[in-house]
Amino acid sequence: MVRILMLVVMLLSGTATSQLPEFSQQYRQRLGGAIDALEEILADFRRDAEQFGLTVQQAIQRQRSSPDPFVRARGNSMAVAETRLDRLKRQQRDLAAAGPVQRMVIFAQGFDARLARATADDFEPAIPVTLTGFASAGVGGLAGFLLVRLLVGLARFGGRRRPVRD
């Protein structure tokens, strides 16, 4: 019974972790799209600012100091968009320079929550046919094996009774 449970857990954990490279790849595609969209928004904002003789920072500061709450909110939104664009571009550069396993680490260290959620919502599993996919599945299978061994060991340890001393 334990061997069957171990096999099932190894298959499930291996299958789940084999999807990490595919998820990372789909995230990178969305990352590029988000960068394009933010660059377009900021380019429009930059043109509007230049039309009035302002830098982007001056325009944002003007909006943030406006008495109008809507204009202040837009200034804050533009500042957040600019910061997010810088962060996403940095992550894209890091991902492009990294190897397949490093990409998963970089993703785990600093993913964009909105992009990761959108990627998860539209995620389509794929059969891992790359070395990274197989390695990821192997790590997951090993983790499943170790988890079952740990649980079985704990169950056996907890089931032992100590002799009663008189």
Coordinates of C-alpha atoms in Angstrom, one line a residue:
M1 CA 0.0 0.0 0.0
V2 CA 2.8 2.4 0.9
R3 CA 4.6 1.7 -2.4
I4 CA 1.4 2.5 -4.4
L5 CA 0.9 5.7 -2.4
M6 CA 4.6 6.6 -3.0
L7 CA 4.2 6.1 -6.7
V8 CA 1.1 8.1 -6.9
V9 CA 2.6 11.0 -4.9
M10 CA 5.8 10.9 -7.0
L11 CA 3.8 11.0 -10.3
L12 CA 1.6 13.8 -9.1
S13 CA 4.5 15.9 -7.7
G14 CA 6.7 15.2 -10.8
T15 CA 3.8 16.1 -13.1
A16 CA 3.2 19.3 -11.2
T17 CA 6.8 20.4 -11.1
S18 CA 7.3 19.5 -14.8
Q19 CA 5.0 22.4 -15.6
L20 CA 7.2 25.0 -14.0
P21 CA 9.4 25.6 -17.1
E22 CA 6.2 26.0 -19.2
F23 CA 4.6 28.4 -16.7
S24 CA 7.9 30.4 -16.7
Q25 CA 7.8 30.5 -20.5
Q26 CA 4.2 31.7 -20.6
Y27 CA 5.0 34.3 -17.9
R28 CA 7.9 35.6 -20.0
Q29 CA 5.6 36.0 -23.0
R30 CA 3.1 38.0 -20.8
L31 CA 6.1 40.0 -19.4
G32 CA 6.9 41.2 -22.9
G33 CA 3.3 42.2 -23.6
A34 CA 3.1 44.1 -20.3
I35 CA 6.3 46.0 -21.1
D36 CA 5.0 46.9 -24.5
A37 CA 1.8 48.2 -23.0
L38 CA 3.5 50.2 -20.3
E39 CA 6.0 51.7 -22.7
E40 CA 3.1 52.9 -24.9
I41 CA 1.3 54.5 -22.0
L42 CA 4.4 56.2 -20.8
A43 CA 5.3 57.3 -24.4
D44 CA 1.9 59.0 -24.7
F45 CA 2.4 60.6 -21.3
R46 CA 5.9 61.8 -22.2
R47 CA 4.6 63.4 -25.4
D48 CA 1.9 65.2 -23.5
A49 CA 4.4 66.4 -20.9
E50 CA 6.8 67.6 -23.6
Q51 CA 4.0 69.5 -25.3
F52 CA 3.8 71.6 -22.2
G53 CA 7.5 71.9 -21.7
L54 CA 7.7 69.4 -18.8
T55 CA 9.7 66.3 -18.1
V56 CA 7.9 63.1 -17.1
Q57 CA 8.9 63.7 -13.5
Q58 CA 7.7 67.3 -13.6
A59 CA 4.4 66.2 -15.1
I60 CA 3.9 63.5 -12.5
Q61 CA 4.8 65.9 -9.7
R62 CA 2.4 68.5 -11.0
Q63 CA -0.4 65.9 -11.1
R64 CA 0.5 64.6 -7.6
S65 CA 0.3 68.1 -6.1
S66 CA -3.0 69.0 -7.8
P67 CA -6.0 69.9 -5.7
D68 CA -8.1 67.7 -7.9
P69 CA -8.2 64.1 -6.3
F70 CA -8.6 62.5 -9.7
V71 CA -5.6 64.3 -11.2
R72 CA -3.6 63.4 -8.0
A73 CA -4.6 59.7 -8.4
R74 CA -3.5 59.8 -12.1
G75 CA -0.1 61.2 -11.0
N76 CA 0.3 58.4 -8.6
S77 CA -0.8 55.8 -11.2
M78 CA 1.8 57.2 -13.7
A79 CA 4.6 57.0 -11.0
V80 CA 3.6 53.4 -10.2
A81 CA 3.5 52.6 -14.0
E82 CA 7.0 54.0 -14.4
T83 CA 8.4 52.1 -11.5
R84 CA 6.7 48.9 -12.6
L85 CA 8.1 49.3 -16.1
D86 CA 11.6 49.6 -14.8
R87 CA 11.2 46.5 -12.6
L88 CA 9.7 44.5 -15.5
K89 CA 12.4 45.5 -17.9
R90 CA 15.1 44.5 -15.4
Q91 CA 13.4 41.2 -14.9
Q92 CA 13.1 40.6 -18.6
R93 CA 16.9 41.3 -19.0
D94 CA 17.7 38.9 -16.2
L95 CA 15.5 36.2 -17.6
A96 CA 17.0 36.6 -21.1
A97 CA 20.5 36.3 -19.8
A98 CA 19.7 33.3 -17.6
G99 CA 19.7 29.6 -18.3
P100 CA 16.5 27.5 -18.1
V101 CA 16.9 26.5 -14.4
Q102 CA 18.0 30.0 -13.4
R103 CA 14.9 31.5 -15.1
M104 CA 12.7 29.6 -12.7
V105 CA 14.8 30.9 -9.7
I106 CA 14.6 34.5 -11.0
F107 CA 10.9 34.1 -11.5
A108 CA 10.4 32.8 -8.0
Q109 CA 12.5 35.6 -6.5
G110 CA 10.7 38.5 -8.0
F111 CA 7.7 37.8 -10.1
D112 CA 5.1 40.4 -10.8
A113 CA 1.9 39.3 -9.0
R114 CA -0.5 40.7 -11.6
L115 CA 1.4 39.0 -14.4
A116 CA 1.7 35.7 -12.5
R117 CA -2.0 35.7 -11.7
A118 CA -2.9 36.4 -15.3
T119 CA -0.5 33.7 -16.5
A120 CA -2.0 31.2 -14.0
D121 CA -5.6 32.1 -15.2
D122 CA -4.7 31.3 -18.8
F123 CA -2.1 28.6 -18.2
E124 CA -2.1 25.6 -20.5
P125 CA -0.1 22.7 -19.3
A126 CA 2.4 21.2 -21.7
I127 CA 4.2 17.9 -22.0
P128 CA 7.8 18.6 -20.9
V129 CA 10.1 17.6 -23.7
T130 CA 13.1 19.7 -22.7
L131 CA 15.9 18.7 -20.4
T132 CA 14.7 21.4 -18.0
G133 CA 11.2 20.0 -18.0
F134 CA 12.5 16.4 -17.3
A135 CA 14.8 17.7 -14.6
S136 CA 12.0 19.7 -13.0
A137 CA 9.8 16.6 -13.1
G138 CA 12.6 14.5 -11.5
V139 CA 13.0 17.0 -8.7
G140 CA 9.3 16.9 -8.1
G141 CA 9.2 13.1 -8.1
L142 CA 12.1 13.0 -5.7
A143 CA 10.4 15.5 -3.4
G144 CA 7.2 13.4 -3.5
F145 CA 9.3 10.3 -2.7
L146 CA 11.0 12.1 0.3
L147 CA 7.6 13.4 1.5
V148 CA 6.1 10.0 1.6
R149 CA 9.2 8.5 3.3
L150 CA 9.0 11.2 5.9
L151 CA 5.3 10.7 6.6
V152 CA 5.7 6.9 6.7
G153 CA 8.6 7.2 9.1
L154 CA 6.7 9.6 11.3
A155 CA 3.7 7.3 11.3
R156 CA 5.9 4.3 12.2
F157 CA 7.7 6.3 14.9
G158 CA 4.5 7.5 16.4
G159 CA 3.0 4.0 16.4
R160 CA 5.8 2.5 18.5
R161 CA 5.0 2.1 22.1
R162 CA 7.5 2.5 24.9
P163 CA 7.7 -0.4 27.4
V164 CA 6.0 0.4 30.6
R165 CA 8.4 0.4 33.6
D166 CA 7.2 -0.7 37.0

